[in-house]
Coordinates of C-alpha atoms in Angstrom, one line a residue:
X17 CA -68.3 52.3 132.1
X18 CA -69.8 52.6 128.6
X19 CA -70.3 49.4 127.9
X20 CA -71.8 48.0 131.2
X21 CA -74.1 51.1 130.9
X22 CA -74.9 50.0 126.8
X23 CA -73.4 54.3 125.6
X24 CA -72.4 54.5 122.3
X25 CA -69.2 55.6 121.5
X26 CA -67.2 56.9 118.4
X27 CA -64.0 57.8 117.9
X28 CA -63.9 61.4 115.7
X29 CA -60.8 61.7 113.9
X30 CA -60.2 65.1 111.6
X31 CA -63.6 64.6 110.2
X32 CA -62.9 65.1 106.7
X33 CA -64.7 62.0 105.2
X34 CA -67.4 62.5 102.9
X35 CA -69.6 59.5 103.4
X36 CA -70.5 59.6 106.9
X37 CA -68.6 57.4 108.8
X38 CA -68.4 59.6 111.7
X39 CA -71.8 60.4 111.9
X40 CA -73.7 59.1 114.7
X41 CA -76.5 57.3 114.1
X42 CA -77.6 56.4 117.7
X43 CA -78.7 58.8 120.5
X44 CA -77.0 60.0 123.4
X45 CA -73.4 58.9 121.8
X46 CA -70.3 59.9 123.3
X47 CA -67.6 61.5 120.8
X48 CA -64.0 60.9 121.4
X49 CA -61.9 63.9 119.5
X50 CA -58.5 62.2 118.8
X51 CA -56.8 64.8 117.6
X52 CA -55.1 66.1 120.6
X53 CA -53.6 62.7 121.5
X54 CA -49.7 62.4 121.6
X55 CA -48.2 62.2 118.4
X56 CA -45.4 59.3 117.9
X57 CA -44.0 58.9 114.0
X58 CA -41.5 56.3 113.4
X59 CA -39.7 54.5 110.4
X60 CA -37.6 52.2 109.0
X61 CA -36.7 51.3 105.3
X62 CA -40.3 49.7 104.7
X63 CA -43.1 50.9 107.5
X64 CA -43.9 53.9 109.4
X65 CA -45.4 53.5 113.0
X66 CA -47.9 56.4 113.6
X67 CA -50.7 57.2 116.4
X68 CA -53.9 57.9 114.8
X69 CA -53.7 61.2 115.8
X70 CA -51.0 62.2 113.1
X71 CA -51.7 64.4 110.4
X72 CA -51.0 62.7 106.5
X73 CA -49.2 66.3 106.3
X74 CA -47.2 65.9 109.0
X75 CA -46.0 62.0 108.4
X76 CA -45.4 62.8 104.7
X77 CA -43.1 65.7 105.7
X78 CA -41.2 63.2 108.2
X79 CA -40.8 60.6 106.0
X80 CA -39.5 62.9 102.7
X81 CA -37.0 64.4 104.4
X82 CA -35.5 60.5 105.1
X83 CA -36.4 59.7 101.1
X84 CA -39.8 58.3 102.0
X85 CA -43.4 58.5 101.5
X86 CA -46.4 56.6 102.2
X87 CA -46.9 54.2 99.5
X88 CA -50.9 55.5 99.2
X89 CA -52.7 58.2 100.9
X90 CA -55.7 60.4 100.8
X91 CA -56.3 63.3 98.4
X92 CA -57.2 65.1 101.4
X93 CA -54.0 64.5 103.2
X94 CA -53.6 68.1 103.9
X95 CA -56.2 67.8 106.8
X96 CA -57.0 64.1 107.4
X97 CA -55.6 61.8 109.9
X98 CA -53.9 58.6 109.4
X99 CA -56.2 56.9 111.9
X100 CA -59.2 57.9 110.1
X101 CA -57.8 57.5 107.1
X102 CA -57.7 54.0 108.0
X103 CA -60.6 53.5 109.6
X104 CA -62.7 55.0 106.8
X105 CA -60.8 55.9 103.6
X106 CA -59.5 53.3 100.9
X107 CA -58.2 54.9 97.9
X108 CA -55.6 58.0 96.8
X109 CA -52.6 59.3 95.7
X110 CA -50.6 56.0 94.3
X111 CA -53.8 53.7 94.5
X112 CA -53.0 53.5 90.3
X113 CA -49.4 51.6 91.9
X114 CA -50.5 49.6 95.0
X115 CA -54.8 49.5 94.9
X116 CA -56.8 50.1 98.1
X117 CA -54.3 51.4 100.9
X118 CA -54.5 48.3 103.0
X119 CA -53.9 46.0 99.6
X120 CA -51.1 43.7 99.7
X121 CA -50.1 44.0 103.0
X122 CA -50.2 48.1 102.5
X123 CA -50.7 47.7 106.7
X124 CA -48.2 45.6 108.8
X125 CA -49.9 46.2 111.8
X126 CA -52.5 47.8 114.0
X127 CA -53.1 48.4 117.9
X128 CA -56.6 49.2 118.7
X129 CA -58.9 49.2 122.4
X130 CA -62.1 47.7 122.4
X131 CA -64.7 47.4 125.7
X132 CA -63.2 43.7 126.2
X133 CA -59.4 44.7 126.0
X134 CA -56.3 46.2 123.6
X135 CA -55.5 44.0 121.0
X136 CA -52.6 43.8 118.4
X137 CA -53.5 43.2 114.2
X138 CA -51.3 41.9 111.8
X139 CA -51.4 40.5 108.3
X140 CA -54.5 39.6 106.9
X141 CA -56.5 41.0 110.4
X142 CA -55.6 44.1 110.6
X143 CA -58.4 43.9 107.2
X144 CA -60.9 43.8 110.1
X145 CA -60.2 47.5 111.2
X146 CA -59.3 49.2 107.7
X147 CA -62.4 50.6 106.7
X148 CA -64.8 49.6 109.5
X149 CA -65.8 53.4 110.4
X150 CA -64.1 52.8 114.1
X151 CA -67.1 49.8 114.3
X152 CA -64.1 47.0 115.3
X153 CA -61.9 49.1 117.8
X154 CA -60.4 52.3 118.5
X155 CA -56.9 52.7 116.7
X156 CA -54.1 53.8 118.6
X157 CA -51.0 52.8 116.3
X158 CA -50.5 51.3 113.6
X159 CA -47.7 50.5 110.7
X160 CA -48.4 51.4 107.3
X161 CA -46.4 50.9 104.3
X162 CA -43.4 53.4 102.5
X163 CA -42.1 53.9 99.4
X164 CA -39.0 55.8 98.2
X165 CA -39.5 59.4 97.5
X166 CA -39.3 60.4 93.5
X167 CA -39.4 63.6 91.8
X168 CA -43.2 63.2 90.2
X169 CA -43.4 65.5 87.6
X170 CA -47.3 66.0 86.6
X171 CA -48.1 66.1 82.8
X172 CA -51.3 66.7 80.6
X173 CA -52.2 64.2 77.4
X174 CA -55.4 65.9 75.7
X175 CA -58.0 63.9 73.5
X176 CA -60.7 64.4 71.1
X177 CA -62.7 61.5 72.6
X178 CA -63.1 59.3 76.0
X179 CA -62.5 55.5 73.7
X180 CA -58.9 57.5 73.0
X181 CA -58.3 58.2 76.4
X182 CA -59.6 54.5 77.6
X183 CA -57.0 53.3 74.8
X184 CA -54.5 55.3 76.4
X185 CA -55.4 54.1 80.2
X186 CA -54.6 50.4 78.7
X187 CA -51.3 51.2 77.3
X188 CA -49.8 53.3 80.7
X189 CA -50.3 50.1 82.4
X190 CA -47.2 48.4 81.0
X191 CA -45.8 51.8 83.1
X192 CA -47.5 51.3 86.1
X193 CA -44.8 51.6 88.5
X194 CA -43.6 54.3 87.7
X195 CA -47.0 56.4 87.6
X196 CA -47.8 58.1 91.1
X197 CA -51.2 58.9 89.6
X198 CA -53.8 59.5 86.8
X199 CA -56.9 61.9 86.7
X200 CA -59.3 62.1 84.1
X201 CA -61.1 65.1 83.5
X202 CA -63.7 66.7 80.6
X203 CA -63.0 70.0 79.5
X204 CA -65.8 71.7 81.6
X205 CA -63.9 70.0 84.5
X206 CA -60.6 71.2 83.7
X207 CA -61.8 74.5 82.6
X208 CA -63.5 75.9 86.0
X209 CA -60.9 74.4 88.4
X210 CA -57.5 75.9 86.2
X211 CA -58.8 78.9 85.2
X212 CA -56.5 80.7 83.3
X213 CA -53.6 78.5 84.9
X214 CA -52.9 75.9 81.7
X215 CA -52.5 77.0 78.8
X216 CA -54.5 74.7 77.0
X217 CA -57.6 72.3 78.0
X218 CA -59.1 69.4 75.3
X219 CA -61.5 67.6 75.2
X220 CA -60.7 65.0 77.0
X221 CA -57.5 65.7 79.6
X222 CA -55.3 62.9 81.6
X223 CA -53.0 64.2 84.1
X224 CA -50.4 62.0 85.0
X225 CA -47.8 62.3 87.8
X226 CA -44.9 60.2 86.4
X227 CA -40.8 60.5 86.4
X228 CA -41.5 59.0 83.1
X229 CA -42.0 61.6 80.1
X230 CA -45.4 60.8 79.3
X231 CA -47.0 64.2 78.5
X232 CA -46.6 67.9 78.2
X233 CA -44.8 69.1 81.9
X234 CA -47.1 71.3 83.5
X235 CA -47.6 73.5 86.6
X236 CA -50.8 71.6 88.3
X237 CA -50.2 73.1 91.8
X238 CA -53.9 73.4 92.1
X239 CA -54.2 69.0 91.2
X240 CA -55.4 68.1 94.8
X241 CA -58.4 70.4 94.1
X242 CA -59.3 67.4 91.7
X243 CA -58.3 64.3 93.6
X244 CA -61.3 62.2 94.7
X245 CA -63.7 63.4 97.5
X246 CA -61.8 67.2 96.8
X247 CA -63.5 67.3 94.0
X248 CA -67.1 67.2 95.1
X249 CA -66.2 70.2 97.3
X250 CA -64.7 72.3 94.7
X251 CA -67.1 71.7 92.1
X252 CA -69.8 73.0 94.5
X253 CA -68.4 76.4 94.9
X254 CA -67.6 76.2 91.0
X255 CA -70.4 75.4 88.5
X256 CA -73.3 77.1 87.9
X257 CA -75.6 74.3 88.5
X258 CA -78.9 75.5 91.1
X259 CA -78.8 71.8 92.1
X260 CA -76.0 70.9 92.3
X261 CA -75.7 67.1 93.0
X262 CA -73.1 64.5 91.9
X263 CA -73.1 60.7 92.1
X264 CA -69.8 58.7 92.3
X265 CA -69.3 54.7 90.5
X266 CA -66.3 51.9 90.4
X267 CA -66.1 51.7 86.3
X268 CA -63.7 49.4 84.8
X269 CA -62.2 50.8 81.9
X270 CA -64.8 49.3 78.7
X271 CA -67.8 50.3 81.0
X272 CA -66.2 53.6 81.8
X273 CA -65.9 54.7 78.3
X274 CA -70.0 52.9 76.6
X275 CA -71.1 54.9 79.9
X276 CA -69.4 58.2 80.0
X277 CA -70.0 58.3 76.1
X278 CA -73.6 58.0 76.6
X279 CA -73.7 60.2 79.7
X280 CA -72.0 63.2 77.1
X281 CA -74.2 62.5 74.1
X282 CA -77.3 62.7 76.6
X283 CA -76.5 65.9 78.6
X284 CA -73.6 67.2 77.0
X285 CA -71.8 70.2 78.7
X286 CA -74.7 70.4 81.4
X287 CA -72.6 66.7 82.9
X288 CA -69.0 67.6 84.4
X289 CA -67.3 64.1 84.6
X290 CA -64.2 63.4 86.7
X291 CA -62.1 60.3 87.0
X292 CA -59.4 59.0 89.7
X293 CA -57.6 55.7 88.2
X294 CA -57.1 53.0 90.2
X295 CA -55.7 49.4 90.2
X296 CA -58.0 47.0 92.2
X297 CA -57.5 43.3 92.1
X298 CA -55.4 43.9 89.2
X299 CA -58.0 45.3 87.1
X300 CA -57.7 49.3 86.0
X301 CA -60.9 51.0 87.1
X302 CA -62.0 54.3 87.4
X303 CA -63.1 56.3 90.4
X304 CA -65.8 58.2 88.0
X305 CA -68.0 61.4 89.4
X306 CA -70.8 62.4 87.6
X307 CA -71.3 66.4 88.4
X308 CA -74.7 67.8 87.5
X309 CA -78.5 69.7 88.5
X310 CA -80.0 66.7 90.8
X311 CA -82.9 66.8 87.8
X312 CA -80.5 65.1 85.5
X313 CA -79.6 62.1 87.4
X314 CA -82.4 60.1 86.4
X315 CA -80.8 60.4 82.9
X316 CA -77.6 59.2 84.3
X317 CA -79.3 56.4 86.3
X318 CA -81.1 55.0 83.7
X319 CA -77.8 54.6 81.7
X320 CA -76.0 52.8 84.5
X321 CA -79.3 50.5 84.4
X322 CA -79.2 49.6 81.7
X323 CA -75.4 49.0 81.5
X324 CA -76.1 46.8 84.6
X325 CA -73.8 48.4 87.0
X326 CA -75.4 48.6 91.0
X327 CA -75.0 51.6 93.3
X328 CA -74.5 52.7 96.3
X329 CA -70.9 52.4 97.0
X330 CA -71.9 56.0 99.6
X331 CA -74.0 54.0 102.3
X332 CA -73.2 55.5 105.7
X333 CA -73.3 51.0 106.9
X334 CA -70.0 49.3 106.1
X335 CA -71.7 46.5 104.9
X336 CA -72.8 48.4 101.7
X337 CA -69.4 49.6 101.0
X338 CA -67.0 46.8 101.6
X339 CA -66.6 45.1 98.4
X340 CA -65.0 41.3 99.5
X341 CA -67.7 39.2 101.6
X342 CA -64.6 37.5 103.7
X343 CA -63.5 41.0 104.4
X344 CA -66.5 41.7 105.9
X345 CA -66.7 38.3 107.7
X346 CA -63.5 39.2 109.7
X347 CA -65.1 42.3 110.2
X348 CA -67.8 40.8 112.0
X349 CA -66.0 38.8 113.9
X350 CA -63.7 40.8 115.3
X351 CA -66.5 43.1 116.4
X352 CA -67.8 40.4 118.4
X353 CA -64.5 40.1 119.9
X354 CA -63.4 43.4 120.6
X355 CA -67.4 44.9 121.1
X356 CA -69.5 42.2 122.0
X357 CA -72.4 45.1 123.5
X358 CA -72.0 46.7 120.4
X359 CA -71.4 50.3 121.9
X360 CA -68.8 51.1 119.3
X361 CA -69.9 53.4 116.2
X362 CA -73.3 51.1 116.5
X363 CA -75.5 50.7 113.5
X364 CA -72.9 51.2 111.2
X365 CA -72.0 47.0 111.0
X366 CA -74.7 45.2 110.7
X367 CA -73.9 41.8 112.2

């Protein structure tokens, strides 16, 4: 009835995103609230079939007590669902491992319903849904990828300096699978979100979650305060700032150390700078976040300028934030598959 009659839909899952993929954009749009569908979790030694409705709590807590986990997941997966997880999220917890959550075949399959029909992903399609903000079909199962379960044991390497911490980011690699994941966080950073709860804070701290021993052991219950998009949150309530702001960039490792260097020697301890490491395409990069008063962005802007690195990667259209143009292609066309009237999410994909 919505499509003969040209109403925008959009499917709302738990709402936690932080870059607007659930906002609507077009008036007099319908919201579907998926969180009360019926909830189905299922696994075997590799996958886990879930209905979008499931809570990343919920499926983690299923699959650990067979010796499982997902093999990535949000920071946020205390509250988020898995279906808008993959419909709008990318990174997280073991992204340093595996990359992106739907990389190398990180989802087996997905079911989704469109105005023209339900259709079944797999393989290299189901590409067309992950990330699409709900613009290529409702989601109402899918199968993502498990790991085994490990005893992660979080530790803290302090430096003097961000080159010594990039020097240390190159040689964990030869660790890689055996990392769950790596935060990077300044000493302002560190400072305001632990409190009195570590005894000590550098410079410069890396967290890793390892089985490895690869730092001092330490008691970092309070970590998913500081994992990706938790971290804008909980530096708002935190600093001091009277405008507060923040701006968020892709760095590979060399162009996270000349920039983060400069950012320091420009603004000092008036900058809070916070990094998630990630593998992508193979190459280490880091999920940086620049905390500051709005005022001293165009200090920060100017440095990424001139360093020659492009923003926005926080544009509410998918077409801004999909990095891979034949990604987006299958996008596009399975939108004009599945949502020829374009009454799904609309204005989000730009055909």
């Amino acid at each position: 009835m919505c499509d003969t009659h040209h109403i925008p839909l959009l499917a709302r899952g738990a709402g936690t995103s932080t870059i607007g993929q659930v906002l609507p954009i077009s008036p007099s749009t319908i919201v579907l609230d998926i969180n009360r569908m019926r909830e189905v979790i299922e696994s075997d030694d590799s996958w886990v079939r879930i209905t979008p409705s499931v809570k990343v709590f919920k499926a983690l807590q299923y699959l650990r007590k067979r010796g499982k986990e997902l093999r990535v997941y949000p920071s946020s997966f205390y509250i988020s669902t898995l279906g808008g997880y993959i419909a709008g999220g990318d990174v997280g917890i073991g992204s340093f491992q595996y990359g992106y959550h739907f990389d190398n075949g990180g989802i087996n399959s997905v079911r989704v319903v469109g105005p023209t029909g339900k259709y079944e992903l797999r393989g290299e399609d189901t590409l067309g849904v992950a990330q699409a903000a709900g613009t290529t079909g409702i989601i109402s199962s899918a199968e993502l990828a498990t790991v085994d379960y490990e005893d992660w044991k979080d530790q803290l390497v302090t430096f003097n300096s961000v080159e010594e911490v990039t020097k240390y980011l190159v040689r964990v690699r030869d660790y890689k699978s055996k990392i769950r994941r790596i935060t990077i966080e300044d000493k302002e950073t560190l400072s305001s979100v632990a409190k009195d709860r570590l005894d000590k804070v550098g410079e410069w701290n890396v967290i890793v979650a390892s089985t490895l021993s690869l730092g001092e052991e330490v008691n970092m219950r309070f970590l998913d305060e500081l994992a990706f998009a938790a971290i804008y949150v909980t530096m708002s309530r935190l600093t001091s700032f009277k405008d507060y702001f923040y701006e968020v960039r892709l760095l590979p490792l060399e162009s996270f150390s000349r920039v983060v260097k400069q950012v320091k020697m420009a603004l000092g301890s008036s900058v809070l700078v916070h990094g998630d490491v990630m593998t992508l395409r193979g190459e280490t990069i880091v999920y940086t976040v620049f905390m500051s008063d709005k005022g001293n962005f165009p200090v920060i802007d100017s440095i990424m300028t001139r360093e020659g690195i492009p923003f926005e990667i926080h544009s509410i259209e998918v077409n801004y934030r999909v990095d891979e143009e034949s990604r987006l292609n299958l996008m596009k066309k399975l939108k004009r598959t599945i949502d020829p009237n374009n009454i799904l999410n609309p204005g989000k994909l730009l055909l």
